[in-house]
Short mmCIF file of C-alpha atoms in Angstrom, two decimals:
data_model
loop_
_atom_site.label_atom_id
_atom_site.label_comp_id
_atom_site.label_asym_id
_atom_site.label_seq_id
_atom_site.Cartn_x
_atom_site.Cartn_y
_atom_site.Cartn_z
CA MET A 1 41.63 16.96 -29.09
CA ARG A 2 41.96 20.75 -29.15
CA LEU A 3 38.19 21.14 -29.47
CA LYS A 4 37.75 18.78 -26.53
CA ARG A 5 40.17 20.81 -24.40
CA THR A 6 38.42 24.04 -25.42
CA GLY A 7 35.08 22.56 -24.37
CA SER A 8 36.56 21.53 -21.02
CA TYR A 9 37.96 25.03 -20.47
CA ASN A 10 34.57 26.53 -21.31
CA LEU A 11 32.90 24.16 -18.86
CA ILE A 12 35.37 25.07 -16.11
CA ALA A 13 34.87 28.77 -16.84
CA LEU A 14 31.10 28.30 -16.72
CA LEU A 15 31.33 26.47 -13.40
CA GLY A 16 33.57 29.19 -12.01
CA LEU A 17 31.17 31.87 -13.25
CA LEU A 18 28.22 30.08 -11.69
CA SER A 19 30.13 29.83 -8.41
CA ALA A 20 30.93 33.55 -8.53
CA LEU A 21 27.31 34.41 -9.33
CA THR A 22 26.11 32.17 -6.50
CA LEU A 23 28.48 33.94 -4.12
CA LEU A 24 27.31 37.31 -5.40
CA VAL A 25 23.66 36.37 -4.93
CA CYS A 26 24.37 35.18 -1.40
CA VAL A 27 26.15 38.44 -0.59
CA VAL A 28 23.28 40.48 -2.06
CA VAL A 29 20.74 38.49 -0.05
CA MET A 30 22.78 38.95 3.12
CA THR A 31 23.08 42.71 2.56
CA ARG A 32 19.35 42.98 1.88
CA GLN A 33 18.68 41.15 5.12
CA MET A 34 20.98 43.58 6.92
CA ASP A 35 19.06 46.53 5.42
CA ASN A 36 15.72 44.97 6.35
CA ARG A 37 16.85 44.37 9.91
CA GLU A 38 18.02 47.98 10.17
CA ALA A 39 14.67 49.23 8.85
CA ASP A 40 12.79 47.00 11.31
CA ARG A 41 14.92 48.33 14.15
CA VAL A 42 14.09 51.93 13.22
CA ARG A 43 10.39 51.05 12.91
CA ARG A 44 10.37 49.61 16.40
CA LEU A 45 12.14 52.67 17.78
CA LEU A 46 9.70 54.99 16.01
CA ALA A 47 6.70 53.06 17.28
CA ILE A 48 8.05 53.21 20.84
CA ARG A 49 8.82 56.94 20.50
CA VAL A 50 5.43 57.81 19.03
CA ASP A 51 3.64 55.80 21.72
CA ALA A 52 5.71 57.56 24.37
CA ASP A 53 4.86 60.99 22.91
CA VAL A 54 1.15 60.19 22.75
CA GLN A 55 1.18 58.78 26.26
CA SER A 56 2.86 61.96 27.55
CA MET A 57 0.21 64.11 25.84
CA ARG A 58 -2.59 61.99 27.26
CA THR A 59 -1.18 62.24 30.78
CA SER A 60 -0.81 66.03 30.57
CA LEU A 61 -4.29 66.53 29.15
CA ALA A 62 -5.87 64.23 31.76
CA ALA A 63 -4.16 66.11 34.58
CA TRP A 64 -5.36 69.42 33.16
CA ALA A 65 -8.94 68.12 32.91
CA LYS A 66 -9.10 67.03 36.56
CA ASP A 67 -10.36 70.30 38.10
CA ASP A 68 -13.26 71.08 40.48
CA GLU A 69 -13.77 74.61 39.18
CA ALA A 70 -13.87 73.38 35.58
CA VAL A 71 -16.65 70.94 36.54
CA LEU A 72 -18.62 73.68 38.29
CA ARG A 73 -18.27 76.21 35.47
CA LEU A 74 -18.65 73.86 32.50
CA ASP A 75 -20.84 71.01 33.72
CA ASN A 76 -23.17 72.83 36.09
CA ALA A 77 -23.04 75.95 33.90
CA ARG A 78 -21.66 76.83 30.49
CA ASP A 79 -19.14 79.58 31.26
CA GLY A 80 -17.41 80.12 27.91
CA GLU A 81 -15.55 83.24 28.95
CA TRP A 82 -13.94 81.46 31.90
CA ALA A 83 -13.02 78.49 29.66
CA ALA A 84 -11.49 80.76 27.02
CA SER A 85 -9.40 82.61 29.60
CA THR A 86 -8.36 79.45 31.45
CA PHE A 87 -7.65 77.03 28.56
CA ARG A 88 -5.85 79.30 26.14
CA ASN A 89 -3.93 78.15 23.08
CA PRO A 90 -0.11 78.13 23.43
CA SER A 91 1.29 81.27 21.83
CA ARG A 92 4.34 79.65 20.19
CA MET A 93 2.84 76.35 19.12
CA SER A 94 0.30 75.20 16.55
CA THR A 95 -1.59 73.26 19.23
CA ARG A 96 -5.18 74.36 19.78
CA ILE A 97 -7.11 73.71 23.01
CA TYR A 98 -10.91 73.23 23.00
CA THR A 99 -13.61 72.66 25.55
CA PHE A 100 -16.85 70.88 24.74
CA ASP A 101 -20.05 70.67 26.76
CA PHE A 102 -22.04 67.54 27.52
CA SER A 103 -23.77 67.79 24.09
CA ASP A 104 -20.44 67.94 22.22
CA ARG A 105 -20.74 71.61 21.31
CA ILE A 106 -17.63 73.78 21.39
CA ILE A 107 -17.51 76.05 24.44
CA SER A 108 -14.14 77.69 23.79
CA GLY A 109 -11.15 77.50 21.50
CA ALA A 110 -12.89 77.90 18.13
CA ALA A 111 -11.02 79.88 15.49
CA THR A 112 -12.50 83.31 14.85
CA ARG A 113 -9.75 85.26 13.11
CA PRO A 114 -9.69 85.74 9.32
CA GLY A 115 -7.53 83.39 7.31
CA THR A 116 -8.47 80.34 9.33
CA ARG A 117 -10.94 78.88 6.88
CA THR A 118 -9.18 75.50 6.79
CA LEU A 119 -9.05 75.35 10.56
CA ARG A 120 -12.75 76.24 10.87
CA ARG A 121 -13.58 73.44 8.44
CA ILE A 122 -11.59 70.99 10.55
CA GLU A 123 -13.26 72.31 13.73
CA SER A 124 -16.68 71.70 12.22
CA GLY A 125 -15.97 67.99 12.28
CA LEU A 126 -14.60 67.88 15.81
CA PRO A 127 -18.01 67.36 17.55
CA ARG A 128 -18.52 64.23 15.47
CA ARG A 129 -15.10 62.94 16.51
CA ILE A 130 -15.86 63.78 20.17
CA GLY A 131 -19.05 61.72 19.96
CA ALA A 132 -17.20 58.76 18.48
CA LEU A 133 -14.46 58.91 21.11
CA ARG A 134 -16.92 59.17 24.02
CA ASN A 135 -18.07 55.63 23.21
CA HIS A 136 -14.56 54.33 23.93
CA LEU A 137 -13.80 56.11 27.17
CA PRO A 138 -12.42 53.90 29.96
CA ALA A 139 -14.92 52.58 32.45
CA GLU A 140 -15.35 53.93 35.97
CA GLY A 141 -12.59 52.84 38.30
CA PHE A 142 -9.89 52.92 35.59
CA SER A 143 -6.67 54.06 37.27
CA GLY A 144 -4.91 55.45 34.18
CA PRO A 145 -5.58 58.67 32.30
CA LYS A 146 -9.13 58.66 30.94
CA THR A 147 -8.22 60.02 27.54
CA ARG A 148 -8.77 59.00 23.94
CA VAL A 149 -6.57 59.65 20.91
CA ASP A 150 -7.36 59.81 17.23
CA PHE A 151 -5.27 60.55 14.14
CA PHE A 152 -6.64 61.98 10.89
CA TRP A 153 -5.20 63.38 7.67
CA SER A 154 -6.43 66.69 6.32
CA ASP A 155 -5.06 69.10 3.71
CA GLY A 156 -1.61 67.52 3.61
CA THR A 157 -1.20 67.49 7.38
CA LEU A 158 -1.49 64.75 9.96
CA TYR A 159 -3.37 65.80 13.08
CA ILE A 160 -3.48 64.17 16.45
CA PHE A 161 -6.72 64.78 18.33
CA LEU A 162 -6.82 64.08 22.07
CA MET A 163 -9.80 64.37 24.42
CA ALA A 164 -10.10 64.00 28.19
CA PRO A 165 -13.38 64.31 30.15
CA PHE A 166 -13.46 66.83 32.92
CA SER A 167 -13.69 65.25 36.33
CA PRO A 168 -13.81 66.64 39.90
CA ALA A 169 -10.60 66.67 41.86
CA SER A 170 -12.44 66.21 45.18
CA LYS A 171 -15.52 64.43 46.42
CA ALA A 172 -17.18 67.73 47.30
CA VAL A 173 -18.05 68.39 43.66
CA ARG A 174 -20.40 66.17 41.68
CA MET A 175 -21.24 65.92 38.01
CA ARG A 176 -24.73 66.95 36.88
CA HIS A 177 -24.74 65.32 33.44
CA ALA A 178 -23.98 61.74 32.51
CA ALA A 179 -21.88 62.95 29.59
CA PRO A 180 -19.24 65.20 31.12
CA PRO A 181 -17.71 68.16 29.33
CA VAL A 182 -14.38 67.38 27.74
CA LEU A 183 -11.04 69.06 27.18
CA ALA A 184 -9.54 68.46 23.72
CA ALA A 185 -6.28 69.27 21.95
CA LEU A 186 -5.64 69.43 18.20
CA ILE A 187 -1.96 69.07 17.28
CA PRO A 188 -0.39 69.05 13.78
CA TYR A 189 1.77 65.99 14.14
CA LYS A 190 4.53 67.20 11.81
CA VAL A 191 5.55 69.75 14.38
CA SER A 192 5.60 67.14 17.09
CA LEU A 193 7.55 64.80 14.84
CA HIS A 194 10.38 67.23 14.15
CA ALA A 195 10.45 68.34 17.79
CA ASP A 196 10.38 64.91 19.44
CA LEU A 197 12.10 62.59 16.93
CA ALA A 198 15.05 64.73 15.88
CA GLY A 199 17.18 63.07 18.52
CA MET A 200 17.01 59.68 16.78
CA GLY A 201 19.45 60.81 14.09
CA LEU A 202 17.13 60.01 11.16
CA GLU A 203 17.48 61.88 7.88
CA GLY A 204 14.63 63.09 5.68
CA VAL A 205 11.96 62.41 8.29
CA ASP A 206 8.49 63.42 7.13
CA VAL A 207 4.83 62.49 7.38
CA SER A 208 2.94 61.35 4.29
CA ASN A 209 -0.44 59.87 3.51
CA ARG A 210 1.27 57.17 1.41
CA PRO A 211 4.50 55.18 1.84
CA THR A 212 7.04 56.83 -0.46
CA SER A 213 9.79 54.32 0.34
CA ALA A 214 10.39 50.99 2.03
CA ALA A 215 11.38 52.90 5.19
CA ALA A 216 7.92 53.80 6.52
CA GLN A 217 6.04 53.35 9.78
CA PRO A 218 2.21 53.35 9.59
CA ILE A 219 0.07 55.50 11.90
CA LYS A 220 -3.45 54.20 12.58
CA ASN A 221 -6.54 56.04 13.79
CA ALA A 222 -8.90 55.02 16.57
CA GLN A 223 -10.69 52.61 14.23
CA GLY A 224 -7.43 50.82 13.36
CA ARG A 225 -7.16 52.17 9.82
CA THR A 226 -3.84 53.51 8.54
CA VAL A 227 -4.22 57.24 7.88
CA ALA A 228 -0.57 58.29 7.43
CA TRP A 229 3.01 57.11 7.34
CA ILE A 230 6.18 58.32 8.96
CA VAL A 231 8.83 58.10 6.24
CA TRP A 232 12.56 58.64 6.49
CA LYS A 233 15.77 58.13 4.60
CA THR A 234 16.92 54.89 6.12
CA GLU A 235 20.48 53.89 6.58
CA ARG A 236 21.44 50.90 4.44
CA PRO A 237 24.52 49.27 5.94
CA GLY A 238 24.11 46.23 3.71
CA ALA A 239 24.04 48.32 0.53
CA ASP A 240 27.04 50.32 1.74
CA LEU A 241 28.89 47.11 2.45
CA LEU A 242 27.95 45.73 -0.99
CA ARG A 243 29.22 48.87 -2.73
CA THR A 244 32.45 48.54 -0.78
CA ILE A 245 33.15 44.89 -1.57
CA LEU A 246 31.46 44.52 -4.98
CA TRP A 247 34.41 45.33 -7.23
CA PRO A 248 36.99 43.51 -5.08
CA MET A 249 34.67 40.52 -5.01
CA LEU A 250 34.27 40.61 -8.81
CA ALA A 251 38.03 40.85 -9.20
CA LEU A 252 38.52 37.91 -6.86
CA SER A 253 35.88 35.93 -8.76
CA ILE A 254 37.64 36.56 -12.08
CA ALA A 255 40.97 35.65 -10.50
CA PHE A 256 39.36 32.49 -9.09
CA ILE A 257 38.05 31.50 -12.52
CA ILE A 258 41.45 32.11 -14.12
CA LEU A 259 43.18 30.16 -11.36
CA LEU A 260 40.65 27.33 -11.75
CA ILE A 261 41.26 27.15 -15.51
CA PHE A 262 45.02 27.29 -14.96
CA ALA A 263 44.88 24.54 -12.34
CA TYR A 264 42.68 22.40 -14.57
CA ARG A 265 45.01 22.96 -17.51
CA ARG A 266 48.05 22.01 -15.43
CA ALA A 267 46.26 18.92 -14.15
CA ALA A 268 45.08 17.99 -17.65
CA ASP A 269 48.57 18.52 -19.10
CA GLY A 270 50.04 16.42 -16.33
CA GLN A 271 47.50 13.69 -16.95
CA ARG A 272 48.18 13.76 -20.69
CA GLU A 273 51.91 13.61 -20.06
CA LEU A 274 51.41 10.67 -17.72
CA ILE A 275 49.24 8.85 -20.26
CA ALA A 276 51.74 9.58 -23.02
CA SER A 277 54.59 8.42 -20.80
CA GLU A 278 52.77 5.21 -19.94
CA ALA A 279 51.96 4.64 -23.62
CA ARG A 280 55.57 5.29 -24.55
CA ALA A 281 56.84 2.93 -21.86
CA ASN A 282 54.38 0.29 -23.01
CA TYR A 283 55.46 0.81 -26.61
CA ILE A 284 59.15 0.50 -25.70
CA ALA A 285 58.41 -2.65 -23.72
CA PHE A 286 56.86 -4.35 -26.76
CA HIS A 287 58.92 -2.89 -29.65
CA ASP A 288 62.48 -3.00 -30.83
CA GLN A 289 64.16 0.40 -30.44
CA LEU A 290 66.44 0.05 -33.48
CA THR A 291 63.87 -1.04 -36.08
CA ASP A 292 60.58 0.00 -34.40
CA LEU A 293 59.32 -3.52 -35.07
CA ALA A 294 57.58 -5.71 -32.52
CA ASN A 295 60.03 -7.45 -30.20
CA ARG A 296 60.12 -11.03 -28.93
CA ARG A 297 57.74 -10.30 -26.03
CA TYR A 298 55.14 -8.82 -28.35
CA LEU A 299 55.59 -11.71 -30.79
CA ILE A 300 55.05 -14.37 -28.10
CA ASP A 301 51.80 -12.69 -26.99
CA ALA A 302 50.56 -12.25 -30.56
CA LEU A 303 51.57 -15.81 -31.50
CA GLY A 304 49.64 -17.21 -28.53
CA ARG A 305 46.49 -15.32 -29.56
CA ALA A 306 46.92 -16.27 -33.20
CA THR A 307 47.31 -20.00 -32.47
CA GLU A 308 44.20 -19.96 -30.24
CA LYS A 309 42.25 -18.25 -33.01
CA ALA A 310 43.55 -20.68 -35.61
CA ARG A 311 42.77 -23.69 -33.40
CA TYR A 312 39.17 -22.76 -32.59
CA GLY A 313 38.36 -20.67 -35.66
CA GLY A 314 39.73 -22.96 -38.34
CA CYS A 315 42.02 -20.25 -39.77
CA ASP A 316 45.29 -20.92 -41.57
CA LEU A 317 48.46 -19.64 -39.91
CA ALA A 318 52.06 -19.51 -41.07
CA LEU A 319 55.24 -18.36 -39.33
CA LEU A 320 58.21 -17.15 -41.41
CA LEU A 321 61.54 -17.11 -39.56
CA ILE A 322 64.13 -14.98 -41.43
CA ASP A 323 67.86 -14.82 -40.89
CA LEU A 324 70.27 -12.56 -42.79
CA ASP A 325 73.16 -14.17 -44.63
CA ARG A 326 76.65 -12.77 -44.17
CA PHE A 327 75.49 -10.24 -41.59
CA LYS A 328 78.47 -10.97 -39.32
CA LEU A 329 80.84 -10.30 -42.21
CA VAL A 330 79.25 -6.89 -42.88
CA ASN A 331 79.26 -6.02 -39.20
CA ASP A 332 82.90 -6.99 -38.73
CA THR A 333 84.06 -5.33 -41.95
CA TYR A 334 82.24 -1.98 -41.82
CA GLY A 335 81.46 -1.65 -38.12
CA HIS A 336 78.41 -1.79 -35.92
CA GLN A 337 76.91 1.39 -37.34
CA CYS A 338 76.72 -0.14 -40.80
CA GLY A 339 75.37 -3.31 -39.24
CA ASP A 340 72.59 -1.26 -37.61
CA GLU A 341 71.87 0.41 -40.96
CA LEU A 342 71.57 -3.01 -42.59
CA ILE A 343 69.19 -4.17 -39.86
CA GLN A 344 67.01 -1.05 -40.30
CA GLU A 345 66.84 -1.42 -44.07
CA THR A 346 65.96 -5.11 -43.70
CA ALA A 347 63.11 -4.15 -41.37
CA ARG A 348 61.75 -1.64 -43.92
CA ARG A 349 61.85 -4.25 -46.68
CA LEU A 350 60.14 -6.90 -44.57
CA ARG A 351 57.34 -4.45 -43.72
CA SER A 352 56.71 -3.98 -47.41
CA VAL A 353 56.35 -7.75 -47.84
CA CYS A 354 53.50 -7.96 -45.28
CA ARG A 355 50.17 -8.19 -47.01
CA ASP A 356 47.97 -6.22 -44.60
CA ALA A 357 47.61 -5.21 -40.96
CA ASN A 358 46.93 -8.83 -39.95
CA ASP A 359 50.53 -9.77 -40.76
CA LEU A 360 52.96 -9.04 -37.91
CA CYS A 361 56.62 -8.31 -38.56
CA ALA A 362 58.93 -8.64 -35.54
CA ARG A 363 62.62 -8.75 -34.69
CA LEU A 364 63.72 -11.56 -32.42
CA GLY A 365 67.18 -10.12 -31.90
CA GLY A 366 70.47 -9.78 -33.80
CA ASP A 367 69.77 -10.50 -37.47
CA GLU A 368 66.68 -12.71 -36.92
CA PHE A 369 63.22 -11.54 -37.99
CA VAL A 370 59.76 -13.09 -37.97
CA ILE A 371 56.63 -12.59 -40.04
CA LEU A 372 53.44 -13.97 -38.50
CA ALA A 373 50.91 -14.34 -41.33
CA GLN A 374 47.29 -15.07 -40.51
CA ASN A 375 44.82 -16.56 -43.01
CA CYS A 376 47.83 -17.86 -44.86
CA ASP A 377 47.95 -21.40 -46.27
CA ILE A 378 50.97 -23.29 -47.63
CA ALA A 379 50.80 -21.71 -51.09
CA ASP A 380 50.54 -18.19 -49.68
CA ALA A 381 53.39 -18.90 -47.27
CA LYS A 382 55.63 -20.07 -50.11
CA GLN A 383 54.77 -17.01 -52.18
CA MET A 384 55.52 -14.72 -49.22
CA ALA A 385 58.84 -16.51 -48.63
CA ARG A 386 59.82 -15.93 -52.27
CA HIS A 387 58.98 -12.20 -51.90
CA VAL A 388 61.12 -12.03 -48.78
CA LEU A 389 64.09 -13.61 -50.54
CA GLU A 390 63.64 -11.35 -53.55
CA SER A 391 63.49 -8.25 -51.34
CA LEU A 392 66.55 -9.20 -49.30
CA SER A 393 68.63 -10.15 -52.38
CA ARG A 394 68.69 -6.56 -53.62
CA PRO A 395 71.83 -4.55 -52.80
CA VAL A 396 71.74 -2.32 -49.72
CA THR A 397 73.45 1.08 -49.80
CA LEU A 398 75.05 1.86 -46.45
CA SER A 399 76.80 5.03 -45.32
CA VAL A 400 80.24 3.71 -46.34
CA ALA A 401 79.54 0.99 -48.87
CA THR A 402 76.96 -0.96 -50.85
CA VAL A 403 76.54 -4.56 -49.77
CA GLN A 404 74.45 -7.52 -50.78
CA SER A 405 73.49 -9.70 -47.90
CA GLY A 406 70.49 -11.87 -48.75
CA GLY A 407 68.77 -14.15 -46.30
CA SER A 408 67.28 -17.54 -45.50
CA VAL A 409 63.66 -18.29 -44.56
CA GLY A 410 62.17 -21.09 -42.53
CA VAL A 411 58.39 -21.55 -42.80
CA GLY A 412 56.30 -23.20 -40.11
CA ILE A 413 52.69 -24.16 -40.89
CA PHE A 414 50.10 -24.38 -38.13
CA GLN A 415 48.14 -27.59 -37.56
CA VAL A 416 45.42 -28.49 -35.10
CA LEU A 417 47.78 -29.93 -32.53
CA SER A 418 50.26 -27.08 -32.82
CA ASP A 419 50.88 -24.39 -30.23
CA SER A 420 53.01 -21.26 -30.27
CA GLU A 421 56.15 -23.03 -29.05
CA SER A 422 55.89 -25.91 -31.51
CA LEU A 423 55.15 -23.54 -34.40
CA LEU A 424 58.18 -21.44 -33.58
CA ARG A 425 60.29 -24.57 -33.16
CA ASP A 426 59.16 -25.94 -36.56
CA ALA A 427 60.00 -22.60 -38.22
CA ASP A 428 63.43 -22.71 -36.62
CA LYS A 429 64.05 -26.23 -37.92
CA ALA A 430 63.00 -25.15 -41.40
CA LEU A 431 65.36 -22.17 -41.20
CA TYR A 432 68.17 -24.51 -40.20
CA CYS A 433 67.42 -26.63 -43.22
CA ALA A 434 67.39 -23.54 -45.48
CA LYS A 435 70.74 -22.43 -44.12
CA GLY A 436 72.11 -25.89 -44.85
CA SER A 437 70.75 -25.75 -48.40
CA GLY A 438 73.19 -23.06 -49.45
CA ARG A 439 71.44 -19.95 -48.09
CA ASN A 440 69.25 -17.41 -49.94
CA THR A 441 66.48 -20.03 -50.01
CA PHE A 442 63.56 -21.18 -47.90
CA CYS A 443 62.27 -24.45 -46.51
CA VAL A 444 58.88 -25.44 -45.18
CA SER A 445 58.85 -27.52 -42.03
CA PRO A 446 57.71 -31.00 -43.05
CA GLU A 447 56.43 -31.75 -39.56
CA ASN A 448 53.40 -29.44 -39.63
CA VAL A 449 52.06 -29.95 -43.12
CA ALA A 450 48.66 -31.64 -43.69
CA PRO A 451 48.05 -33.86 -45.47
CA ARG A 452 51.57 -35.08 -44.85
CA ALA A 453 52.06 -37.21 -47.93
CA ALA A 454 51.13 -34.47 -50.40
CA VAL A 455 53.14 -31.80 -48.64
CA ASP A 456 56.19 -34.09 -48.26
CA ALA A 457 56.11 -34.91 -51.95
CA ASP A 458 55.78 -31.27 -52.89
CA VAL A 459 58.55 -30.14 -50.58
CA GLY A 460 60.79 -33.05 -51.57
CA GLN A 461 60.46 -32.24 -55.26
CA ALA A 462 60.70 -28.48 -55.04
CA TYR A 463 63.14 -28.17 -52.14
CA PRO A 464 65.08 -31.38 -51.57
CA PRO A 465 66.57 -31.40 -48.07
CA PRO A 466 70.34 -31.16 -47.79
CA ALA A 467 72.52 -34.02 -46.79
CA GLY A 468 71.79 -35.06 -43.27
CA CYS A 469 68.28 -33.52 -43.18
CA ARG A 470 65.44 -35.98 -43.56
CA THR A 471 61.71 -35.99 -43.17
CA VAL A 472 60.42 -37.42 -39.89
CA HIS A 473 56.78 -38.37 -39.35
CA ARG A 474 55.28 -38.37 -35.83
#
């Protein structure tokens, strides 16, 4: 039983642990979803901000490229000195301004100072990029800024390259070449990033050619290929929330498991107490409280089942009805306590007479007892009656005295036409005959013996009936 309870407690603890783990997994999933939503929100804001920055650059460059004098000096002629003096690089920024002729050669803006080897290498590839971007210029009649943008990664830096074709500001000036000269700007995007995105409150913002964390926004070039990533140290409200509630949640889970085990134990104890109480009440209802023997109610039920079994199974059945001799004298002389002691000792002795568990010993009430013996023929019943008389004839030591009571036995034998009431009635008649024979003896009821002639002869020779008691045949 203890092992069974331990297994139940382990099962309850396991169920509680699984519930706590399920809750923990749900919380972790929810916090991860919160973090992912926050990262997606920042990505959308970054994409909008980058697009706005690029659009602002394109608008400024297109407005600068719409100039009649620039068309006259760069398209109709190739005035590099004028271009260099007009489109100068900003003094406090890393942005470089270039002009290209109709054949994509640099007119002005090329690096000439020492120490600009990396820049000159980048500039050597700009004509190729200009040629590629010319193929994607907006068509004539386009109302927006006729500019193109490209991103590329070089020497650990992300560059944004913008180009805008020069165009006349008035109808008085016309273009000579089909491919107009262009105005271009080369901007290291890291500078623009720190200048334009600092207001978003992001920490650890940087540009990388590979995503170093889950918080990254891709930047694609004109061909749609990702060339760099904007990375930042994202805020993780879900993880912060999980760190805040993790230990309290674990403590609550442990408390829940303990409470569950306690509640189960209380319920199980209550159920066991209820079952034990019902069993005790059932036992008291069918047993005598003084002797712990079966009572009359139990005997009637058992006798009914035994007679049915004997009737349809062909089994022998005998009923021994026992009555103490001189019990009233002992009870009146020494008191009810000694009378109860005598009854209890009689019950112990009658239990010892029973052959096995199939024999039922019961107390009808007062000083009357019954032994219901199954698979017991006439010879066995007589032998059992002799053992009963021998056991009851021995002296009984009480708390105040030693007495010798003895008893009388009436034996009823089951026949095919018998039932529980008739068998009990025959045993009672036999007991009456035994009492009339001088006590401390037994009689077998002559009414239930088969064959009748043999049994009557045997009973008449061994136990002649007293005066006034005769054999009656039905």
